[in-house]
Amino acid sequence: MTLSEKLQNLRKAAGLSQEQLAERLNVTRQAVSKWETGEGKPDIDNLLPLAKLLGTTVDYLLDDGAAEPRQSEPQPAPQTESVGRELWEQLKTFGRRWGWLGGYAIALIGAVRFVTTLVVLFAGGTALGGIIHADFGMAAGFGLAYYLIGIVQLAVYAAMIVGGIWLARWLKRKYAE
């Protein structure tokens, strides 16, 4: 049996796709495909990890006259990969379940900023301890530009409120159980 036939049989017996085997060895799927079709051979640096991953020895892989594989324990995927994937799946599940709260948080921040901007604009800052001195809500020395900037800010905060509520409702509907 040739190296290419052994690799293909052992990979299938281990329940791995070419892509999974390639990922664990940090090579491309095309490289694994070339090994299995006989168009190429694994580098010497890949032989030992490949043998361990497939639960055999380098001797068996390289000896075309060997009839049966020498068995060794197949190596599981590195623990960091499975932990990382598991954590990512947990984060996705959490986001799908509770992500809508982020929309309401955006709306709440927008509402707080909207109200504080209104207070500063129309109370002339006197409600905040006289930071800006003004008569009848008109900020002394700033004029029209002051109010235009304030109106733009109010529009942005209103958009945050509406957008946050829309986002929360959309996410809740999308991932409703």
Backbone as ProteinMPNN parsed JSONL, in Angstrom:
{"seq_chain_A": "MTLSEKLQNLRKAAGLSQEQLAERLNVTRQAVSKWETGEGKPDIDNLLPLAKLLGTTVDYLLDDGAAEPRQSEPQPAPQTESVGRELWEQLKTFGRRWGWLGGYAIALIGAVRFVTTLVVLFAGGTALGGIIHADFGMAAGFGLAYYLIGIVQLAVYAAMIVGGIWLARWLKRKYAE", "coords_chain_A": {"N_chain_A": [[0.855, -1.169, 0.0], [0.556, 2.225, -0.796], [1.924, 5.412, 0.315], [0.077, 7.467, -0.17], [-2.38, 6.081, -0.313], [-2.464, 5.0, 2.243], [-2.588, 7.326, 3.806], [-5.072, 8.391, 3.03], [-6.866, 6.313, 3.795], [-6.348, 6.144, 6.596], [-7.028, 8.741, 7.414], [-9.767, 8.815, 6.85], [-10.615, 6.746, 8.529], [-10.093, 7.922, 10.957], [-12.08, 9.713, 10.99], [-11.89, 12.246, 9.901], [-12.085, 15.115, 7.806], [-10.487, 16.248, 4.772], [-10.047, 18.944, 5.038], [-10.218, 19.342, 7.825], [-8.044, 17.822, 8.715], [-5.98, 19.222, 7.459], [-6.22, 21.687, 8.742], [-5.501, 21.06, 11.396], [-2.857, 20.401, 11.032], [-1.799, 22.704, 10.156], [-1.591, 23.241, 7.4], [-2.533, 23.577, 3.909], [-5.74, 22.576, 2.536], [-5.47, 21.717, -0.02], [-2.864, 20.755, -0.062], [-3.088, 18.433, 1.507], [-4.805, 17.02, -0.144], [-3.138, 16.617, -2.39], [-1.231, 14.941, -1.215], [-2.801, 12.685, -0.775], [-3.523, 11.929, -3.354], [-1.176, 11.264, -4.451], [0.305, 13.122, -5.786], [2.024, 14.678, -4.4], [4.156, 14.778, -1.482], [4.153, 14.687, 2.104], [6.006, 17.166, 3.94], [9.039, 16.643, 5.762], [8.832, 17.774, 8.25], [6.151, 17.574, 8.765], [5.563, 14.897, 8.997], [5.792, 13.435, 11.537], [3.836, 14.806, 13.247], [1.609, 14.236, 11.624], [1.498, 11.425, 11.64], [1.037, 10.989, 14.389], [-1.422, 12.263, 14.68], [-3.043, 10.665, 13.09], [-2.931, 8.316, 14.414], [-0.877, 6.399, 14.106], [2.422, 5.246, 13.096], [5.437, 6.857, 11.919], [7.09, 5.094, 10.616], [5.295, 3.146, 9.581], [3.852, 4.734, 7.779], [5.813, 5.411, 5.873], [6.824, 2.989, 4.944], [6.224, 1.09, 2.276], [5.804, -1.61, 2.135], [4.64, -2.421, 4.482], [2.005, -4.1, 6.046], [-0.108, -3.754, 7.97], [-1.217, -1.015, 9.948], [0.78, 0.247, 12.576], [-0.475, 0.74, 15.684], [-1.01, 3.661, 17.496], [-1.987, 5.941, 20.051], [-4.463, 8.078, 18.8], [-4.001, 11.563, 18.413], [-5.755, 14.005, 20.15], [-7.428, 17.083, 19.216], [-5.641, 20.112, 19.851], [-6.038, 21.455, 23.117], [-6.475, 24.197, 23.425], [-7.683, 25.007, 21.034], [-10.223, 23.728, 21.121], [-11.261, 24.846, 23.438], [-11.266, 27.547, 22.746], [-13.06, 27.538, 20.583], [-15.335, 26.586, 21.874], [-15.788, 28.639, 23.716], [-16.295, 30.731, 21.913], [-18.688, 29.79, 20.756], [-20.327, 29.858, 23.013], [-20.346, 32.622, 23.487], [-21.647, 33.497, 21.165], [-24.153, 32.301, 21.559], [-24.934, 33.604, 23.912], [-25.034, 36.242, 22.936], [-27.107, 36.01, 21.063], [-29.189, 35.444, 22.728], [-29.296, 37.541, 24.649], [-28.555, 39.874, 23.352], [-30.3, 41.857, 22.501], [-30.586, 43.546, 24.631], [-28.494, 45.312, 24.411], [-29.362, 47.086, 22.445], [-31.367, 48.474, 23.836], [-29.733, 49.637, 25.752], [-28.227, 51.412, 24.192], [-30.323, 53.125, 23.428], [-31.031, 54.145, 25.951], [-28.703, 55.533, 26.723], [-28.708, 57.459, 24.706], [-31.073, 58.801, 25.418], [-30.457, 59.891, 27.945], [-28.339, 61.615, 27.24], [-29.747, 63.282, 25.5], [-31.591, 64.575, 27.19], [-29.802, 65.919, 28.96], [-28.551, 67.631, 27.16], [-30.713, 69.216, 26.363], [-31.24, 70.497, 28.799], [-28.887, 72.015, 29.16], [-28.979, 73.627, 26.876], [-31.473, 75.067, 26.997], [-31.858, 75.874, 29.596], [-29.781, 77.339, 29.977], [-27.612, 76.399, 31.279], [-27.789, 76.955, 33.928], [-29.098, 75.152, 35.504], [-27.179, 73.337, 35.906], [-25.484, 74.279, 37.821], [-24.75, 76.851, 37.132], [-22.865, 76.916, 35.064], [-22.863, 78.027, 32.523], [-23.573, 81.352, 32.015], [-26.574, 82.978, 31.508], [-29.351, 84.766, 30.107], [-32.741, 84.073, 30.177], [-32.367, 81.563, 29.019], [-30.74, 81.977, 26.813], [-27.537, 81.596, 25.706], [-24.926, 83.519, 26.733], [-22.781, 85.255, 24.597], [-22.426, 83.184, 22.772], [-24.477, 82.781, 20.871], [-26.239, 82.079, 17.793], [-24.796, 79.908, 16.623], [-24.202, 78.266, 18.77], [-26.712, 77.227, 19.436], [-27.35, 75.894, 17.071], [-25.456, 73.854, 16.991], [-26.264, 72.495, 19.262], [-28.812, 71.633, 18.431], [-28.139, 69.862, 16.401], [-26.825, 67.954, 17.943], [-29.0, 67.091, 19.496], [-30.525, 65.886, 17.49], [-28.871, 63.739, 16.791], [-28.869, 62.295, 19.197], [-31.572, 61.697, 19.397], [-31.785, 60.006, 17.209], [-30.211, 57.931, 18.186], [-31.858, 57.001, 20.237], [-34.203, 56.128, 18.864], [-33.024, 54.344, 17.016], [-31.756, 52.522, 18.75], [-33.944, 51.373, 20.119], [-35.245, 50.233, 17.926], [-33.257, 48.399, 17.084], [-33.103, 46.703, 19.34], [-35.68, 45.55, 19.375], [-35.674, 44.303, 16.856], [-33.556, 42.431, 17.092], [-34.56, 40.887, 19.165], [-36.838, 39.782, 17.996], [-35.646, 38.403, 15.862], [-34.064, 36.409, 17.061], [-35.849, 35.064, 18.658], [-37.071, 32.541, 20.75]], "CA_chain_A": [[0.0, 0.0, 0.0], [1.381, 3.425, -0.914], [1.724, 6.467, 1.304], [-1.168, 8.191, -0.454], [-3.511, 5.222, 0.068], [-2.469, 4.91, 3.711], [-3.071, 8.596, 4.358], [-6.507, 8.506, 2.784], [-7.564, 5.338, 4.639], [-6.22, 6.513, 8.007], [-7.795, 9.968, 7.644], [-11.186, 8.446, 6.885], [-10.82, 5.952, 9.744], [-10.082, 8.857, 12.095], [-13.28, 10.548, 10.897], [-11.491, 13.617, 9.594], [-12.117, 15.559, 6.416], [-9.192, 16.799, 4.358], [-9.952, 20.29, 5.593], [-9.932, 19.245, 9.258], [-6.664, 17.361, 8.855], [-5.123, 20.333, 7.065], [-6.285, 22.713, 9.798], [-4.735, 20.604, 12.561], [-1.434, 20.366, 10.689], [-1.446, 24.044, 9.668], [-1.29, 23.213, 5.967], [-3.753, 23.81, 3.128], [-6.492, 21.399, 2.154], [-4.91, 21.28, -1.297], [-1.674, 19.963, 0.245], [-3.559, 17.112, 1.93], [-5.331, 16.38, -1.35], [-1.982, 16.174, -3.193], [-0.644, 13.793, -0.546], [-3.68, 11.531, -0.937], [-3.567, 11.529, -4.766], [0.164, 10.88, -4.843], [0.944, 14.214, -6.518], [3.013, 15.279, -3.525], [4.396, 14.052, -0.226], [4.285, 15.614, 3.234], [7.355, 17.555, 4.349], [9.539, 15.867, 6.896], [8.327, 18.419, 9.475], [4.743, 17.205, 8.956], [5.379, 13.45, 9.125], [5.521, 12.995, 12.902], [2.498, 15.25, 13.669], [0.627, 13.524, 10.82], [1.397, 10.06, 12.174], [0.383, 11.056, 15.698], [-2.816, 12.654, 14.478], [-3.76, 9.543, 12.484], [-2.839, 7.156, 15.301], [0.053, 5.402, 13.569], [3.828, 5.636, 13.222], [6.082, 7.33, 10.697], [7.57, 3.884, 9.94], [4.208, 2.564, 8.792], [3.516, 5.628, 6.673], [6.863, 5.437, 4.856], [7.147, 1.644, 4.464], [5.175, 0.616, 1.368], [5.613, -3.048, 2.327], [3.953, -2.696, 5.753], [0.627, -4.533, 5.787], [-1.07, -3.149, 8.896], [-0.631, 0.115, 10.682], [1.075, 0.134, 14.0], [-1.412, 1.648, 16.341], [-0.684, 4.482, 18.649], [-3.182, 6.711, 20.397], [-4.656, 9.291, 18.002], [-3.881, 12.786, 19.199], [-6.913, 14.893, 20.044], [-7.129, 18.471, 18.844], [-5.1, 20.852, 20.989], [-7.075, 21.918, 24.033], [-6.77, 25.616, 23.231], [-8.632, 25.155, 19.937], [-11.564, 23.365, 21.532], [-11.705, 25.83, 24.421], [-11.564, 28.769, 22.014], [-14.309, 27.345, 19.832], [-16.43, 26.47, 22.835], [-16.036, 29.984, 24.222], [-16.924, 31.483, 20.826], [-20.071, 29.326, 20.649], [-21.043, 30.379, 24.175], [-20.553, 34.056, 23.263], [-22.694, 33.648, 20.153], [-25.415, 31.95, 22.201], [-25.258, 34.71, 24.816], [-25.421, 37.384, 22.112], [-28.428, 35.762, 20.474], [-30.21, 35.443, 23.774], [-29.366, 38.789, 25.397], [-28.045, 40.984, 22.555], [-31.305, 42.911, 22.395], [-30.38, 44.51, 25.723], [-27.567, 46.32, 23.9], [-30.176, 48.097, 21.774], [-31.982, 49.33, 24.856], [-28.659, 50.412, 26.375], [-27.962, 52.526, 23.275], [-31.449, 54.049, 23.544], [-30.944, 54.791, 27.259], [-27.606, 56.512, 26.656], [-29.208, 58.549, 23.875], [-32.076, 59.559, 26.171], [-29.764, 60.668, 28.978], [-27.635, 62.711, 26.561], [-30.773, 64.176, 24.95], [-32.104, 65.401, 28.288], [-28.766, 66.837, 29.452], [-28.349, 68.662, 26.137], [-31.844, 70.14, 26.484], [-31.043, 71.301, 30.013], [-27.816, 72.971, 28.908], [-29.409, 74.582, 25.856], [-32.607, 75.935, 27.306], [-31.781, 76.421, 30.946], [-28.58, 78.155, 29.97], [-26.601, 75.812, 32.136], [-28.005, 77.323, 35.334], [-29.508, 73.951, 36.22], [-25.976, 72.571, 36.19], [-24.632, 75.031, 38.733], [-24.327, 78.118, 36.555], [-21.675, 76.765, 34.225], [-23.007, 79.039, 31.481], [-24.439, 82.409, 32.501], [-27.426, 83.419, 30.408], [-30.668, 85.304, 30.427], [-33.842, 83.41, 29.497], [-31.914, 80.409, 28.26], [-29.83, 82.325, 25.714], [-26.165, 81.545, 26.185], [-24.25, 84.785, 26.444], [-21.546, 85.197, 23.85], [-22.358, 82.087, 21.815], [-25.415, 83.084, 19.805], [-26.923, 81.09, 16.968], [-23.97, 78.721, 16.407], [-24.362, 77.448, 19.967], [-27.98, 76.514, 19.332], [-27.3, 74.981, 15.927], [-24.696, 72.674, 17.436], [-27.148, 71.8, 20.197], [-29.883, 70.976, 17.676], [-27.523, 68.702, 15.748], [-26.635, 66.955, 18.996], [-30.315, 66.538, 19.83], [-30.916, 64.99, 16.398], [-28.068, 62.515, 16.918], [-29.349, 61.542, 20.352], [-32.901, 61.167, 19.047], [-31.517, 58.856, 16.342], [-29.748, 56.848, 19.059], [-33.02, 56.468, 20.95], [-35.034, 55.386, 17.92], [-32.237, 53.229, 16.487], [-31.544, 51.535, 19.802], [-35.202, 50.643, 20.333], [-35.463, 49.4, 16.737], [-32.287, 47.307, 17.131], [-33.492, 45.767, 20.392], [-36.867, 44.802, 18.936], [-35.303, 43.461, 15.719], [-32.774, 41.302, 17.593], [-35.415, 40.022, 19.981], [-37.668, 39.04, 17.058], [-34.813, 37.532, 15.044], [-33.574, 35.275, 17.835], [-36.885, 34.616, 19.594], [-37.091, 31.074, 20.874]], "C_chain_A": [[0.904, 1.235, 0.0], [1.054, 4.424, 0.187], [0.389, 7.166, 1.072], [-2.386, 7.377, -0.044], [-3.622, 5.123, 1.588], [-3.034, 6.192, 4.328], [-4.586, 8.736, 4.209], [-7.296, 7.564, 3.694], [-7.524, 5.731, 6.118], [-7.017, 7.777, 8.337], [-9.274, 9.651, 7.76], [-11.508, 7.644, 8.14], [-10.847, 6.834, 10.988], [-11.293, 9.784, 12.072], [-12.977, 12.009, 10.606], [-11.681, 13.907, 8.115], [-10.719, 16.059, 6.061], [-8.987, 18.172, 4.98], [-9.599, 20.256, 7.083], [-8.491, 18.807, 9.505], [-5.69, 18.49, 8.529], [-5.077, 21.4, 8.152], [-5.438, 22.314, 11.0], [-3.236, 20.567, 12.302], [-0.916, 21.724, 10.234], [-0.906, 24.008, 8.24], [-2.602, 23.47, 5.222], [-4.451, 22.489, 2.83], [-5.937, 20.824, 0.848], [-3.652, 20.424, -1.079], [-2.077, 18.547, 0.648], [-4.093, 16.342, 0.724], [-4.203, 15.844, -2.23], [-1.308, 14.961, -2.552], [-1.463, 12.54, -0.828], [-3.788, 11.068, -2.387], [-2.2, 11.107, -5.265], [0.901, 11.946, -5.64], [2.044, 14.887, -5.691], [3.164, 14.433, -2.279], [4.539, 15.083, 0.899], [5.747, 15.947, 3.5], [7.76, 16.727, 5.558], [9.035, 16.446, 8.223], [6.889, 18.014, 9.775], [4.548, 15.719, 9.239], [5.033, 13.0, 10.54], [4.162, 13.501, 13.401], [1.388, 14.526, 12.906], [0.412, 12.116, 11.353], [0.677, 10.053, 13.517], [-1.1, 11.358, 15.565], [-3.648, 11.494, 13.938], [-3.648, 8.253, 13.302], [-1.946, 6.052, 14.774], [1.478, 5.89, 13.774], [4.346, 6.131, 11.871], [6.589, 6.128, 9.907], [6.485, 3.291, 9.046], [3.888, 3.432, 7.578], [4.531, 5.521, 5.538], [7.178, 4.071, 4.255], [6.0, 1.11, 3.61], [4.898, -0.877, 1.534], [4.861, -3.388, 3.603], [2.479, -2.989, 5.482], [-0.388, -3.826, 6.681], [-0.415, -1.995, 9.636], [-0.317, -0.264, 12.112], [0.226, 1.17, 14.7], [-0.739, 2.411, 17.468], [-1.941, 5.285, 18.928], [-3.315, 7.918, 19.486], [-4.622, 10.515, 18.902], [-5.14, 13.624, 19.042], [-6.47, 16.284, 19.612], [-6.552, 19.178, 20.059], [-6.223, 21.469, 21.822], [-7.439, 23.381, 23.796], [-7.76, 25.836, 22.094], [-10.04, 24.856, 20.401], [-12.113, 24.355, 22.567], [-12.087, 27.125, 23.718], [-12.87, 28.666, 21.24], [-15.502, 27.277, 20.756], [-16.795, 27.84, 23.394], [-16.742, 30.823, 23.171], [-18.39, 31.081, 20.673], [-20.915, 29.842, 21.818], [-21.32, 31.867, 24.023], [-21.64, 34.303, 22.227], [-24.064, 33.352, 20.754], [-25.864, 33.069, 23.136], [-25.744, 35.92, 24.027], [-26.796, 37.214, 21.501], [-29.526, 35.859, 21.524], [-30.4, 36.817, 24.409], [-28.898, 40.02, 24.618], [-29.011, 42.152, 22.433], [-31.154, 43.943, 23.507], [-29.422, 45.618, 25.303], [-28.316, 47.433, 23.18], [-30.826, 49.039, 22.767], [-30.935, 50.172, 25.59], [-28.297, 51.615, 25.502], [-29.06, 53.577, 23.387], [-31.389, 54.81, 24.864], [-29.848, 55.853, 27.284], [-28.039, 57.718, 25.832], [-30.2, 59.419, 24.623], [-31.425, 60.438, 27.242], [-29.049, 61.857, 28.352], [-28.618, 63.733, 25.992], [-31.261, 65.133, 26.03], [-31.044, 66.374, 28.789], [-28.481, 67.943, 28.438], [-29.474, 69.68, 26.178], [-31.666, 71.069, 27.683], [-29.996, 72.379, 29.768], [-28.274, 74.041, 27.92], [-30.441, 75.586, 26.372], [-32.651, 76.443, 28.736], [-30.52, 77.253, 31.077], [-27.511, 77.627, 30.887], [-26.809, 76.135, 33.602], [-28.438, 76.117, 36.154], [-28.307, 73.098, 36.586], [-24.993, 73.363, 37.042], [-24.076, 76.299, 38.127], [-23.075, 78.031, 35.725], [-21.687, 77.815, 33.125], [-23.969, 80.089, 32.017], [-25.265, 82.938, 31.345], [-28.726, 83.991, 30.95], [-31.704, 84.583, 29.586], [-33.364, 82.271, 28.587], [-30.984, 80.73, 27.113], [-28.411, 82.367, 26.277], [-25.432, 82.799, 25.757], [-22.966, 84.536, 25.676], [-21.469, 84.094, 22.811], [-23.297, 82.296, 20.635], [-25.963, 81.875, 19.076], [-26.115, 79.804, 16.776], [-24.1, 77.742, 17.578], [-25.628, 76.603, 19.864], [-28.0, 75.553, 18.156], [-26.552, 73.701, 16.289], [-25.557, 71.839, 18.383], [-28.249, 71.041, 19.475], [-29.339, 69.753, 16.944], [-27.301, 67.583, 16.767], [-27.964, 66.299, 19.365], [-30.778, 65.557, 18.753], [-30.148, 63.66, 16.484], [-28.581, 61.669, 18.08], [-30.735, 60.968, 20.111], [-32.734, 59.943, 18.136], [-31.024, 57.669, 17.161], [-30.926, 56.2, 19.775], [-33.845, 55.587, 20.013], [-34.292, 54.16, 17.397], [-32.01, 52.142, 17.516], [-32.784, 50.707, 20.072], [-35.477, 49.724, 19.146], [-34.537, 48.184, 16.762], [-32.694, 46.257, 18.164], [-34.685, 44.92, 19.951], [-36.53, 43.852, 17.795], [-34.528, 42.233, 16.187], [-33.638, 40.331, 18.392], [-36.305, 39.167, 19.077], [-36.845, 38.005, 16.283], [-34.406, 36.266, 15.805], [-34.571, 34.793, 18.861], [-36.928, 33.091, 19.585], [-38.507, 30.567, 20.818]], "O_chain_A": [[1.902, 1.277, 0.719], [0.052, 4.3, 0.891], [-0.348, 7.425, 2.023], [-3.332, 7.929, 0.518], [-4.718, 5.157, 2.15], [-3.849, 6.147, 5.25], [-5.283, 9.145, 5.138], [-8.288, 7.974, 4.298], [-8.539, 5.663, 6.81], [-7.611, 7.876, 9.411], [-9.958, 10.152, 8.653], [-12.561, 7.839, 8.748], [-11.542, 6.529, 11.957], [-11.514, 10.548, 13.012], [-13.72, 12.9, 11.017], [-11.462, 13.037, 7.272], [-9.878, 16.265, 6.936], [-7.881, 18.515, 5.398], [-8.778, 21.048, 7.548], [-7.805, 19.338, 10.379], [-4.7, 18.69, 9.233], [-4.016, 21.95, 8.445], [-4.73, 23.15, 11.561], [-2.436, 20.687, 13.23], [0.274, 21.876, 9.957], [0.093, 24.65, 7.916], [-3.66, 23.57, 5.843], [-3.835, 21.424, 2.865], [-5.934, 19.611, 0.639], [-3.407, 19.478, -1.827], [-1.48, 17.574, 0.187], [-3.853, 15.141, 0.596], [-4.303, 14.736, -2.758], [-0.862, 14.055, -3.256], [-0.911, 11.471, -1.088], [-4.117, 9.906, -2.625], [-2.077, 10.635, -6.396], [2.008, 11.702, -6.12], [2.896, 15.586, -6.24], [2.401, 13.495, -2.047], [4.99, 16.206, 0.672], [6.624, 15.105, 3.307], [6.918, 16.186, 6.274], [8.835, 15.715, 9.193], [6.452, 18.102, 10.922], [3.471, 15.317, 9.679], [4.072, 12.254, 10.726], [3.389, 12.705, 13.934], [0.338, 14.232, 13.477], [-0.725, 11.669, 11.501], [-0.189, 9.212, 13.758], [-1.929, 10.771, 16.261], [-4.821, 11.353, 14.286], [-4.205, 7.223, 12.923], [-2.239, 4.875, 14.981], [1.717, 6.831, 14.53], [3.761, 5.853, 10.824], [6.533, 6.125, 8.677], [6.738, 2.973, 7.884], [3.678, 2.918, 6.479], [4.152, 5.539, 4.366], [7.744, 3.999, 3.164], [4.949, 0.729, 4.126], [3.847, -1.355, 1.106], [4.476, -4.542, 3.792], [1.796, -2.235, 4.788], [-1.416, -3.352, 6.198], [0.786, -2.008, 9.909], [-1.06, -1.0, 12.762], [0.225, 2.344, 14.33], [0.002, 1.85, 18.275], [-2.863, 5.299, 18.112], [-2.383, 8.717, 19.394], [-5.15, 10.5, 20.014], [-5.55, 13.922, 17.921], [-5.284, 16.611, 19.641], [-6.937, 18.873, 21.188], [-7.226, 21.942, 21.287], [-8.6, 23.759, 23.952], [-8.589, 26.744, 22.165], [-10.962, 25.623, 20.122], [-13.305, 24.661, 22.561], [-13.105, 27.737, 24.045], [-13.681, 29.591, 21.242], [-16.557, 27.839, 20.464], [-17.974, 28.165, 23.53], [-17.684, 31.549, 23.489], [-19.247, 31.944, 20.481], [-22.074, 30.218, 21.636], [-22.399, 32.336, 24.384], [-22.46, 35.207, 22.384], [-25.028, 34.07, 20.489], [-27.039, 33.437, 23.15], [-26.737, 36.55, 24.392], [-27.568, 38.17, 21.429], [-30.642, 36.297, 21.243], [-31.53, 37.222, 24.68], [-28.851, 41.112, 25.184], [-28.592, 43.3, 22.279], [-31.553, 45.095, 23.339], [-29.527, 46.743, 25.789], [-27.944, 48.601, 23.293], [-30.836, 50.254, 22.569], [-31.222, 51.296, 26.003], [-28.084, 52.713, 26.016], [-28.777, 54.774, 23.436], [-31.67, 56.009, 24.893], [-30.051, 56.947, 27.809], [-27.774, 58.861, 26.205], [-30.179, 60.642, 24.486], [-31.805, 61.595, 27.416], [-29.132, 62.975, 28.861], [-28.337, 64.931, 26.008], [-31.334, 66.344, 25.817], [-31.35, 67.543, 29.023], [-28.198, 69.076, 28.826], [-29.228, 70.879, 26.044], [-31.911, 72.272, 27.593], [-30.203, 73.537, 30.133], [-27.989, 75.224, 28.106], [-30.291, 76.796, 26.201], [-33.416, 77.358, 29.044], [-30.224, 77.801, 32.139], [-26.584, 78.357, 31.238], [-26.068, 75.633, 34.448], [-28.182, 76.057, 37.357], [-28.391, 72.24, 37.464], [-23.787, 73.126, 36.977], [-23.031, 76.782, 38.562], [-22.294, 78.981, 35.684], [-20.66, 78.423, 32.824], [-25.076, 79.748, 32.433], [-24.715, 83.308, 30.308], [-29.13, 83.733, 32.084], [-31.542, 84.497, 28.369], [-33.915, 82.061, 27.506], [-30.474, 79.804, 26.481], [-28.136, 83.102, 27.225], [-25.33, 83.102, 24.569], [-22.155, 83.696, 26.067], [-20.519, 84.069, 22.028], [-22.924, 82.006, 19.499], [-26.13, 80.799, 19.649], [-26.692, 78.716, 16.765], [-24.105, 76.527, 17.379], [-25.615, 75.411, 20.169], [-28.616, 74.49, 18.244], [-26.973, 72.601, 15.93], [-25.566, 70.611, 18.3], [-28.586, 69.923, 19.863], [-30.008, 68.721, 16.875], [-27.56, 66.413, 16.485], [-28.033, 65.08, 19.526], [-31.356, 64.517, 19.067], [-30.72, 62.591, 16.272], [-28.709, 60.451, 17.95], [-31.04, 59.869, 20.573], [-33.459, 58.959, 18.279], [-31.375, 56.526, 16.868], [-30.978, 54.977, 19.903], [-34.146, 54.437, 20.336], [-34.854, 53.066, 17.338], [-32.065, 50.957, 17.187], [-32.704, 49.489, 20.235], [-35.889, 48.578, 19.324], [-34.975, 47.066, 16.492], [-32.634, 45.058, 17.89], [-34.687, 43.704, 20.139], [-37.029, 42.728, 17.755], [-34.802, 41.12, 15.74], [-33.47, 39.115, 18.308], [-36.51, 37.982, 19.341], [-37.289, 36.875, 16.074], [-34.409, 35.174, 15.238], [-34.181, 34.168, 19.847], [-36.832, 32.453, 18.537], [-38.735, 29.36, 20.905]]}, "name": "protein", "num_of_chains": 1, "seq": "MTLSEKLQNLRKAAGLSQEQLAERLNVTRQAVSKWETGEGKPDIDNLLPLAKLLGTTVDYLLDDGAAEPRQSEPQPAPQTESVGRELWEQLKTFGRRWGWLGGYAIALIGAVRFVTTLVVLFAGGTALGGIIHADFGMAAGFGLAYYLIGIVQLAVYAAMIVGGIWLARWLKRKYAE"}
